[in-house]
Coordinates of C-alpha atoms in Angstrom, one line a residue:
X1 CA 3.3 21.2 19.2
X2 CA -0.4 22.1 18.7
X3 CA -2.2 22.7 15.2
X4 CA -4.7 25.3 14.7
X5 CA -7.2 23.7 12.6
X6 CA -9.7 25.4 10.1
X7 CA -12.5 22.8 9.3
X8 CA -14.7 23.4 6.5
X9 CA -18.8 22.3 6.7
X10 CA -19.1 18.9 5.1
X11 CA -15.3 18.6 4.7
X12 CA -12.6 15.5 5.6
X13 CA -9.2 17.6 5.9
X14 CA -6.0 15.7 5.6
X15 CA -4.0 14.3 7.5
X16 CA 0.5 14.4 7.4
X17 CA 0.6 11.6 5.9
X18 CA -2.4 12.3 3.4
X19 CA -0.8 15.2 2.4
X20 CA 2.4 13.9 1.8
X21 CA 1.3 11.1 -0.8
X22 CA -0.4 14.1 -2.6
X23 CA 2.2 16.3 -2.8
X24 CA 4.0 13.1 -4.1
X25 CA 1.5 12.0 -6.5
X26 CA 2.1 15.7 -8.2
X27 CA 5.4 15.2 -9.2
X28 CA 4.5 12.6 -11.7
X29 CA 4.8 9.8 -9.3
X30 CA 1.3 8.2 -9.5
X31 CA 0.2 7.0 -5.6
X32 CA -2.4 4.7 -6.9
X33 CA -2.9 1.5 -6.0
X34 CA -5.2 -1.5 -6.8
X35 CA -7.6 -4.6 -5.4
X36 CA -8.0 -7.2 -8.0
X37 CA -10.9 -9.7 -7.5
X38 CA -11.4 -12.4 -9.7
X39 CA -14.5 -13.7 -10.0
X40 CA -16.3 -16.6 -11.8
X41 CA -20.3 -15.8 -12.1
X42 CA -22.6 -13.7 -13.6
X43 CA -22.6 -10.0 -12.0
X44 CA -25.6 -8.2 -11.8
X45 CA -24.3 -4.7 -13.0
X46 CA -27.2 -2.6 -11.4
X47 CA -26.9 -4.3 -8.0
X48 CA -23.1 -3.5 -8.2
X49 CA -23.3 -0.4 -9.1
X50 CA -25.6 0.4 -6.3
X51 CA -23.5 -1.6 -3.5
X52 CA -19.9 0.7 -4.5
X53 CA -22.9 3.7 -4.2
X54 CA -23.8 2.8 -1.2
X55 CA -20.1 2.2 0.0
X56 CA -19.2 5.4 -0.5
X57 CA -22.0 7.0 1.3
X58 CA -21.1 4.7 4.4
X59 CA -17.0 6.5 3.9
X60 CA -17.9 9.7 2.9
X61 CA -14.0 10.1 2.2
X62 CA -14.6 8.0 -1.3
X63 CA -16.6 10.5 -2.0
X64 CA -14.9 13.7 -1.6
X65 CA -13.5 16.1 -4.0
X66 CA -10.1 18.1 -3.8
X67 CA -11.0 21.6 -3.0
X68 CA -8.6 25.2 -2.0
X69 CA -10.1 27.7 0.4
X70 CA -7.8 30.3 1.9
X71 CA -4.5 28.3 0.5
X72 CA -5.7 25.5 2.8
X73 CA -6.4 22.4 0.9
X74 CA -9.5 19.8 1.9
X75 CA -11.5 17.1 0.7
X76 CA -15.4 18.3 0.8
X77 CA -17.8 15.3 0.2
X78 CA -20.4 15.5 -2.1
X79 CA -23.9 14.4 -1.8
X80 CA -24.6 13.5 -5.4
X81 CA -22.8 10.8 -6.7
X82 CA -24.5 10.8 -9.9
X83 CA -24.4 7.6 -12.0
X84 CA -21.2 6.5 -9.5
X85 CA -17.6 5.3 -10.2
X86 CA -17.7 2.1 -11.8
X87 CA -17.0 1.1 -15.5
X88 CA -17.8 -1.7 -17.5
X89 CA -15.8 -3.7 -20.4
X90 CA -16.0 -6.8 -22.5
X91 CA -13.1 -8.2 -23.9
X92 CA -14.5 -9.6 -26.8
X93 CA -15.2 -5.7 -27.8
X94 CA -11.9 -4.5 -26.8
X95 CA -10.2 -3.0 -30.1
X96 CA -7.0 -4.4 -28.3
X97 CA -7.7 -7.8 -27.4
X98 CA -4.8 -8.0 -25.1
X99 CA -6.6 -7.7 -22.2
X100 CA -3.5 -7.8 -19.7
X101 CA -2.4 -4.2 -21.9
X102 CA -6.1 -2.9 -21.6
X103 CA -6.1 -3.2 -18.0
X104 CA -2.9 -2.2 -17.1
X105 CA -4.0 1.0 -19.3
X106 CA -6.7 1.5 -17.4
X107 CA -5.1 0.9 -13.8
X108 CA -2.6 3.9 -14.8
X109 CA -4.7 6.7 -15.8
X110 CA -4.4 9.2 -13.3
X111 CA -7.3 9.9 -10.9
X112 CA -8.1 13.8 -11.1
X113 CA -9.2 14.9 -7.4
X114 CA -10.1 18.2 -8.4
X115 CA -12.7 16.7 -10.3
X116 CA -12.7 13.0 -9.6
X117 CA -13.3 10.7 -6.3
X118 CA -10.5 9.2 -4.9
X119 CA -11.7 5.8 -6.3
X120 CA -13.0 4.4 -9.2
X121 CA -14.1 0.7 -10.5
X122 CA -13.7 -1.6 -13.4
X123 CA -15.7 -4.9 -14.7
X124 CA -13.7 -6.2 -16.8
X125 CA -15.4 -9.5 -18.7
X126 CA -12.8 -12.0 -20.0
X127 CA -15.7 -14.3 -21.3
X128 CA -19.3 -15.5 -20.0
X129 CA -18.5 -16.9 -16.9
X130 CA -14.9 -15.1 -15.8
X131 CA -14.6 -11.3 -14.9
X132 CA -12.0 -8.9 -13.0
X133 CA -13.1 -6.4 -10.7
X134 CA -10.7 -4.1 -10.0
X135 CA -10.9 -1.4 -7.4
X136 CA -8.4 1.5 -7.7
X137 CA -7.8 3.7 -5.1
X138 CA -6.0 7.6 -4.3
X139 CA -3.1 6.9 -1.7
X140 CA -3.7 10.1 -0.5
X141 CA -7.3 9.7 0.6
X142 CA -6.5 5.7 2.2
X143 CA -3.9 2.7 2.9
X144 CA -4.2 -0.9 1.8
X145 CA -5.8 -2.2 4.7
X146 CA -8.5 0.6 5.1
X147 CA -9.4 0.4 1.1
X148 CA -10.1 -3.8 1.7
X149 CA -12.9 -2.8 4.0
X150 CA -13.9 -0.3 1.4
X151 CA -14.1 -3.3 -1.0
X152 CA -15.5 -5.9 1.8
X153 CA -18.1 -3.1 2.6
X154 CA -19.3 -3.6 -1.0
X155 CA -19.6 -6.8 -1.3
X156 CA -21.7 -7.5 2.4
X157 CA -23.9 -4.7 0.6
X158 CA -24.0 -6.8 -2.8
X159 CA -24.8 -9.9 -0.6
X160 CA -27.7 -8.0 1.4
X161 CA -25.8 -8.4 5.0
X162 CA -26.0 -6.6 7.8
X163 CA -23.4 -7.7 9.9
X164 CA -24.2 -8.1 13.6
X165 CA -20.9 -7.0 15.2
X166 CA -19.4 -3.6 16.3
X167 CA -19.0 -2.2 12.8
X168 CA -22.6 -2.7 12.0
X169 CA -23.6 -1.4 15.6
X170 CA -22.0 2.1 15.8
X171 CA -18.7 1.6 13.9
X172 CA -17.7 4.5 11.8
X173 CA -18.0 2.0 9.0
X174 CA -21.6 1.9 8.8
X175 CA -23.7 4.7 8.1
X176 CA -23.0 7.3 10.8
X177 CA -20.0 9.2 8.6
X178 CA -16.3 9.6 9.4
X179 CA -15.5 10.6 12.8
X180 CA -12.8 12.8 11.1
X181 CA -15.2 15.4 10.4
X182 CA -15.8 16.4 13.7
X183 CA -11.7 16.1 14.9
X184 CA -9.2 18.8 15.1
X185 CA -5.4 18.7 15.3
X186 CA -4.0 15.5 13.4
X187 CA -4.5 11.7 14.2
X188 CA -1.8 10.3 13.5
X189 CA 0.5 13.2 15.3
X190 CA -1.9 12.6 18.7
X191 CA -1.2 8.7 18.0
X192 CA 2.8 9.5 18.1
X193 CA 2.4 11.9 21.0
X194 CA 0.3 9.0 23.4
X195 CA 3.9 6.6 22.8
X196 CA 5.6 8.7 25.4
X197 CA 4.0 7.0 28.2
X198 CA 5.0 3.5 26.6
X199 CA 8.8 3.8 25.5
X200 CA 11.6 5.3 27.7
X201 CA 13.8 8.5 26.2
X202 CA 11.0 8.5 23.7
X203 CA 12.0 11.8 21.8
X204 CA 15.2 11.3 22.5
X205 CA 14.6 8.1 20.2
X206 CA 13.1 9.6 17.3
X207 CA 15.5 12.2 16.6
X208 CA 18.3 9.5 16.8
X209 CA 15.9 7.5 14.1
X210 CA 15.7 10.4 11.8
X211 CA 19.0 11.1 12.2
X212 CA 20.1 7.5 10.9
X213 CA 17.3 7.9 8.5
X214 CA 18.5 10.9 6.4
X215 CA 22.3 11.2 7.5
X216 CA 23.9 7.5 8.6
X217 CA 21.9 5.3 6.4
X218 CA 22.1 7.4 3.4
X219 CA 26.5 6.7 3.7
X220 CA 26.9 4.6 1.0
X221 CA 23.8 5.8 -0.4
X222 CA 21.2 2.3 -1.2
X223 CA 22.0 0.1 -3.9
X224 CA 19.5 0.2 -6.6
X225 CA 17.6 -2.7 -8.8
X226 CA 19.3 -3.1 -11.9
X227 CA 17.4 -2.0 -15.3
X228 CA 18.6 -1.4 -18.7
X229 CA 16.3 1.3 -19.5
X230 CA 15.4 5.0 -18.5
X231 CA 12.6 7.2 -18.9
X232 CA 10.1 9.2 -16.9
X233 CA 6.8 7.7 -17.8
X234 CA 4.3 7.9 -15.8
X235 CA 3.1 4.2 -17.2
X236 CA 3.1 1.2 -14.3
X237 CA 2.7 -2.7 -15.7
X238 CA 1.8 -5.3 -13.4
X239 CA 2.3 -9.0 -13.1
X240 CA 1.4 -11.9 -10.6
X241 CA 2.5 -15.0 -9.1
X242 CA 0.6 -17.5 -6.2
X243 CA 1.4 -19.7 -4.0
X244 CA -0.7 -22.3 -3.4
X245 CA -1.7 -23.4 -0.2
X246 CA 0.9 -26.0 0.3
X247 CA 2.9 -24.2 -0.2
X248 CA 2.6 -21.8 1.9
X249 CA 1.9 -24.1 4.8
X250 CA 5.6 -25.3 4.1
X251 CA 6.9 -21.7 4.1
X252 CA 4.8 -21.2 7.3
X253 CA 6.1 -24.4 8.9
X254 CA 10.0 -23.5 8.4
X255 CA 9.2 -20.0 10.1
X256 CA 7.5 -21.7 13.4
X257 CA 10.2 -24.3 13.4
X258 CA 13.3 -20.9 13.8
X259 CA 10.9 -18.7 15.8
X260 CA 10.3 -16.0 13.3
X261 CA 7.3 -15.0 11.2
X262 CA 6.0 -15.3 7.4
X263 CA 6.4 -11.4 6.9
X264 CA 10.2 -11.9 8.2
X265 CA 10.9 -14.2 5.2
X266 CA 9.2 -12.4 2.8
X267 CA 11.4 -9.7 3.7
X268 CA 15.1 -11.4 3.9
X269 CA 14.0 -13.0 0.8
X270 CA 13.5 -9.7 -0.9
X271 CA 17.1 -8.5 0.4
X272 CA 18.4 -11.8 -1.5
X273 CA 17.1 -11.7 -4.7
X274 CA 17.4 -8.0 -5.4
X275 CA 20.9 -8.7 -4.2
X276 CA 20.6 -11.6 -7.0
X277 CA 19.3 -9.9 -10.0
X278 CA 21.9 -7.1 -9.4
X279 CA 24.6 -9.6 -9.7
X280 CA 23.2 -11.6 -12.8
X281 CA 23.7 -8.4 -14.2
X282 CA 27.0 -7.4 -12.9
X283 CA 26.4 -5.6 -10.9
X284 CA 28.0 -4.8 -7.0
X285 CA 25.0 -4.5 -4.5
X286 CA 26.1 -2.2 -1.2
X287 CA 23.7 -1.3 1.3
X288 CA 20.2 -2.3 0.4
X289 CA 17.9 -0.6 2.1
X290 CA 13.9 -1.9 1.6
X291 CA 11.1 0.4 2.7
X292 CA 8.0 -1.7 4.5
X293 CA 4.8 0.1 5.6
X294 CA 4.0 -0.5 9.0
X295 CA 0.1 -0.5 10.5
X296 CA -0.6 2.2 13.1
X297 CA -3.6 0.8 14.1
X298 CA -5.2 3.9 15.7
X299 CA -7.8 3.5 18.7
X300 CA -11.2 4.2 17.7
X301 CA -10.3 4.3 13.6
X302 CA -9.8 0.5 12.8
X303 CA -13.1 0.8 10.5
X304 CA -12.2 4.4 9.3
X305 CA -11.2 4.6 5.5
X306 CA -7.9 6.6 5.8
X307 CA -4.1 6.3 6.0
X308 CA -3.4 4.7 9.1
X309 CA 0.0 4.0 8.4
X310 CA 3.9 4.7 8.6
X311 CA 7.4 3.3 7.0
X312 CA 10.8 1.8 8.5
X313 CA 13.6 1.2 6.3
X314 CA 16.0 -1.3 7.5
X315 CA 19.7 -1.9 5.5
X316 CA 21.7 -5.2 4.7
X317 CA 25.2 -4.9 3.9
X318 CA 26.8 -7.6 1.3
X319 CA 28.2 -9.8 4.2
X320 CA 24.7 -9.9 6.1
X321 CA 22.8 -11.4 3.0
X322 CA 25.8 -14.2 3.0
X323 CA 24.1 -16.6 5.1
X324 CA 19.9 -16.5 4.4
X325 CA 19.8 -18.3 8.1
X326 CA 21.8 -15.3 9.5
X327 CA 20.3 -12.8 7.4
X328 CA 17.1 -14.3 8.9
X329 CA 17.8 -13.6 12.7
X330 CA 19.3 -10.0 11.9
X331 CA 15.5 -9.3 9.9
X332 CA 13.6 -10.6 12.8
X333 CA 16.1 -8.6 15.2
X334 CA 15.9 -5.5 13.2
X335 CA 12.1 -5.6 13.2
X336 CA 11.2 -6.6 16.8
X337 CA 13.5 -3.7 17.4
X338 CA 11.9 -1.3 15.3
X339 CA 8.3 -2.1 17.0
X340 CA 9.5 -1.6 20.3
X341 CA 11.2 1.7 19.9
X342 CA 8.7 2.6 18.1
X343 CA 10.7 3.6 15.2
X344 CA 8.2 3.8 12.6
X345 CA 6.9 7.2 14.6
X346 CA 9.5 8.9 13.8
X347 CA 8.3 9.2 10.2
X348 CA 5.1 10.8 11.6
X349 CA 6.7 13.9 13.1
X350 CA 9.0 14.0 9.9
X351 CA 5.9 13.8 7.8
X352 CA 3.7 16.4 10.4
X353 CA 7.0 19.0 9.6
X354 CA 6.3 18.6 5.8
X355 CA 3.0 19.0 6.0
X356 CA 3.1 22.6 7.7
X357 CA 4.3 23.9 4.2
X358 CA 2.1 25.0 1.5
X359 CA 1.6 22.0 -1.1
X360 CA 3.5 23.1 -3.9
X361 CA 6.5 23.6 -1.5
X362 CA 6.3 20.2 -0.7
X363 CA 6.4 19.1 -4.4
X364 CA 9.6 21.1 -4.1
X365 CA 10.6 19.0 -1.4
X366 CA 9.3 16.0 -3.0
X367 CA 11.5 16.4 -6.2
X368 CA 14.4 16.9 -3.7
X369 CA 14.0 13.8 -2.3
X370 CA 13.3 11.9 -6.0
X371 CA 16.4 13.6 -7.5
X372 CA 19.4 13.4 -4.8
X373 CA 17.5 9.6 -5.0
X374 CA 19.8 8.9 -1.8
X375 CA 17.1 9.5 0.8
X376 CA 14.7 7.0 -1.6
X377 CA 14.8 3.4 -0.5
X378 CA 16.0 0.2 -3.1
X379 CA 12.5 -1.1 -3.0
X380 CA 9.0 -1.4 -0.8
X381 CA 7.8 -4.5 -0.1
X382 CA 4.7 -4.7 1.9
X383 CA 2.3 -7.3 3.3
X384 CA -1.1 -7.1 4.1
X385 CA -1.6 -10.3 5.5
X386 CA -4.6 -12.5 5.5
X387 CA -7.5 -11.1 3.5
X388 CA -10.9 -11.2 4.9
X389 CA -10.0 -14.0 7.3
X390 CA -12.8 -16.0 9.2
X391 CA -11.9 -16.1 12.9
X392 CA -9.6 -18.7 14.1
X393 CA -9.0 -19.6 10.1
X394 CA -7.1 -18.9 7.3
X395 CA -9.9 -19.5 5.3
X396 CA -11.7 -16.1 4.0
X397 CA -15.0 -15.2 5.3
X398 CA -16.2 -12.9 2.3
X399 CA -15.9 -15.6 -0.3
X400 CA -19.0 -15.1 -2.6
X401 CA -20.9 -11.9 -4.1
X402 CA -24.3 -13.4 -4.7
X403 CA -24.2 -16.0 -6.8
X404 CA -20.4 -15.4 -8.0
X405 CA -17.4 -16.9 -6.7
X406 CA -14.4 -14.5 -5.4
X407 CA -11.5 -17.1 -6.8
X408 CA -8.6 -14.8 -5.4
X409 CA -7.7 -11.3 -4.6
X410 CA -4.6 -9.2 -5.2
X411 CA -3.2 -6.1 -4.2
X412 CA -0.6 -3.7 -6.3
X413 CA 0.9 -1.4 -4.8
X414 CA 2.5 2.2 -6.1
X415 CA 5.9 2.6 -7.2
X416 CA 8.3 5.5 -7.6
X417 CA 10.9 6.4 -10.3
X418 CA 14.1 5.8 -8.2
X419 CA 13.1 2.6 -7.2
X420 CA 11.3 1.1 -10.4
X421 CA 9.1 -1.7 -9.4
X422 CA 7.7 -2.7 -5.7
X423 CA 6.1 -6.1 -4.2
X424 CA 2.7 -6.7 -2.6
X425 CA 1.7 -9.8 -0.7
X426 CA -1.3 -10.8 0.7
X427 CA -3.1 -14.5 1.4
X428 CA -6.6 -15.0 0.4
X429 CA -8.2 -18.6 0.7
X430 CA -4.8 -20.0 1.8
X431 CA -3.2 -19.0 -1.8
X432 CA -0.4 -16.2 -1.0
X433 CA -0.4 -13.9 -3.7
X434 CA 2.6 -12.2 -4.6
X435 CA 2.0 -8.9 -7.2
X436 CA 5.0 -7.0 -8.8
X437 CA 4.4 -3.3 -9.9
X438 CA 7.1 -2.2 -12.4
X439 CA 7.5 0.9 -14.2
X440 CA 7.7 0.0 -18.3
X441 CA 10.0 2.8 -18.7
X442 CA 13.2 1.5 -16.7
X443 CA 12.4 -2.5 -16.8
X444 CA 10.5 -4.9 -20.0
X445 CA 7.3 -7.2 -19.2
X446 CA 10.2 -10.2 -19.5
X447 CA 12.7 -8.5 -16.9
X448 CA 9.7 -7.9 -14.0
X449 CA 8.3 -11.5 -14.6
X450 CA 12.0 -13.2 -14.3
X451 CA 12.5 -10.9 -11.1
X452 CA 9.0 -11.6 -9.4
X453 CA 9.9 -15.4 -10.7
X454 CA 13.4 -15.2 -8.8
X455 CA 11.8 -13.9 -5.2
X456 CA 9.1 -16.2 -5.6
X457 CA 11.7 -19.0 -5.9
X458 CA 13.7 -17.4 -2.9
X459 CA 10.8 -17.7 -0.9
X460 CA 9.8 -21.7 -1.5
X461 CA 13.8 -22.5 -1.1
X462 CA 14.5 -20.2 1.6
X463 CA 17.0 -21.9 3.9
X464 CA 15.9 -20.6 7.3
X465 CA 18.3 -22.6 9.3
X466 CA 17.9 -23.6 13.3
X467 CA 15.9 -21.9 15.9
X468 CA 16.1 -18.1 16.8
X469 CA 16.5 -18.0 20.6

């Protein structure tokens, strides 16, 4: 299966996956997500503004406009940036002094890329020593990993670094462009293709995974999280929970003591409490099936902003989630299984198929997919892991922007109607940081933060029984 390609002079074009989160993001299902930094310290605004400038210029992807040429869609960069992306409020002058409402307001506008760049920035000033900085990004134009070194990029700029190891030296991430630009065919389809070599009956394999994708898994269709509202807003609310670092080092130490990982708990945890809230609420949970994003991790693009990543969706039926210990083994199982066949490809070639059509087709196919709501997972949880880790520690090694303390950092990711609200983890400083993303329309502010409350409470309790042999 070859592509021919039509490139466009000072253009990044899409890839399947890019192109899929667009065609979703036109359906009124927002793909945005966001990179809170809190920060104690007093920001110099011009110096900021210049280091997200400067950012962009060094991935010319944030700074790319949606363009048509020939029905074939693009992003073409653009040289002038003009006064750049970010924003700046006080709260004191907020006319709404809820700040938590003001900047979940201003984390759900939509991002226009026919006339917008696929990110933008907010300051947000709680008092004189306290601020937010919060990072919003296009899913279509990058992933959650890839926009952290977007925001670690401008801070090493704020900060006046130049770091000495292969990113500064000839990385795509410094100032030599996107390596994109002079690529044909698709990089994540050439990534799937190169996996024949490493798994037996390869193709064999990925037809059998999309076949229990869409047709096995989809009999009884997956349970969803109870909510006692319905509407079609486009509106997402956000709330927030850590961990502190003892925490977590108890968490971590029950999952080296069985054999199985952090992420594996964080994920039979989430199987537990949706199955949980569902029965506080009477209701009968059946197959839950929880969608988790999985890092491709493509040679020669691991300082490319892009999407560099697929999805597996693994069920648990009602007498899996009995025992937390069992249920335990089966999630590590599931995954270790899924890695080594490779499953998550499988989405790529479903994704490259989709991305043949025209785009408003796949809106078509999108709306399919939303409405049926059978081929649309319970939830997504997703991890992504340590933030800015110094080597050998868990300990971050971007702590500072000058003179101003980075005092955490959390992620939020997107959310779709049929599912209503999604998890994000990720550990900064030894804190893990759990964020919940909730559409208003289908749940209240009190119903998300009991939920997020109840997995959090999994998690610290979670009874992982003896060792996995």
């Amino acid at each position: 299966m070859r592509e021919r390609v039509q490139s466009f002079p000072g253009s990044i074009p899409f890839n399947c996956v890019d192109k899929c989160l667009l065609a979703l993001d036109g359906i009124n299902e927002p793909m945005l997500f966001h990179l809170v930094l809190d920060l104690e310290g007093d920001i110099d605004l011009v110096r900021l503004n210049g280091a997200i400038s400067s950012a962009q210029q060094a991935h010319p992807v944030m700074r790319t406009i949606l363009q048509s040429r020939h029905s074939r869609l693009f992003r073409q960069i653009q040289e002038n940036i003009g006064r750049g992306v970010l924003s700046i409020a006080d709260q004191a002058q907020l006319q709404d002094t809820n700040c938590e409402h003001y900047l979940s307001s201003w984390m759900s506008q939509p991002l226009d890329l026919k006339k917008e760049f696929p990110v933008r920035v907010l300051l947000l000033r709680r008092n004189e020593t306290e601020s937010l900085l919060v990072f919003t990004f296009h899913h279509s134009a990058t992933d959650g990993l890839r926009a952290l070194l977007f925001v670690r990029k401008t801070i090493e700029i704020y900060n006046g670094e130049l770091r000495q190891d292969g990113e500064a030296r000839g990385s795509p991430a410094g100032d030599l462009g996107d390596i994109r630009m002079n690529r044909r065919g698709d990089e994540l389809l050439q990534f799937a293709h190169s996996q024949r070599s490493e798994v037996q009956h390869y193709y064999g394999k990925v037809l059998f995974s999309l076949f229990q994708r869409f047709v096995i898994s989809t009999l009884p269709p997956p349970t969803r999280v109870f909510h006692d509202r319905c509407g079609r807003s486009r509106e997402l609310r956000f709330c927030f929970a850590v961990l502190s670092p003892g925490e977590l080092e108890q968490i971590q130490s029950k999952a080296k003591s069985v054999g199985v990982t952090l992420n594996d708990i964080l994920l039979a945890a989430c199987y537990r409490v949706v199955d949980r809230w569902n029965s506080m609420h009477g209701k009968v949970s059946r197959r839950i099936r929880i969608m988790t994003p999985v890092n491709m991790g493509l040679k020669g693009f691991r300082y490319v902003v892009s999407n560099q990543a697929s999805w597996f969706s693994l069920s648990t039926t009602p007498t899996d989630r009995t025992d937390p210990a069992k249920l335990l083994r089966e999630v590590r199982a599931d995954t270790t299984d899924a890695a080594m066949h490779r499953t998550a490809f499988s989405l790529i070639y479903y994704f490259y198929l989709c991305s043949r059509f025209p785009l408003f087709v796949m809106r078509w196919m999108c709306r399919f997919l939303i409405i049926t709501r059978t081929y649309v997972d319970t939830i997504l949880i997703t991890n992504v892991g340590f933030i800015w880790p110094k080597p050998g520690s868990e300990e971050a090694a971007v702590s500072t922007m000058g003179n101003v303390r980075i005092r955490n950092v959390a992620g939020f990711a997107p959310v779709v109607t049929p599912m209503g609200l999604s998890i994000t983890a990720g550990t900064y400083n030894r804190n893990l940081n759990l964020s919940l993303t909730y559409r208003p329309a289908l749940f209240s502010a009190e119903k998300a933060k009991i939920f997020l409350d109840l997995y959090v409470e999994e998690i610290r309790n979670y009874q992982v029984g003896v060792q996995i042999v």
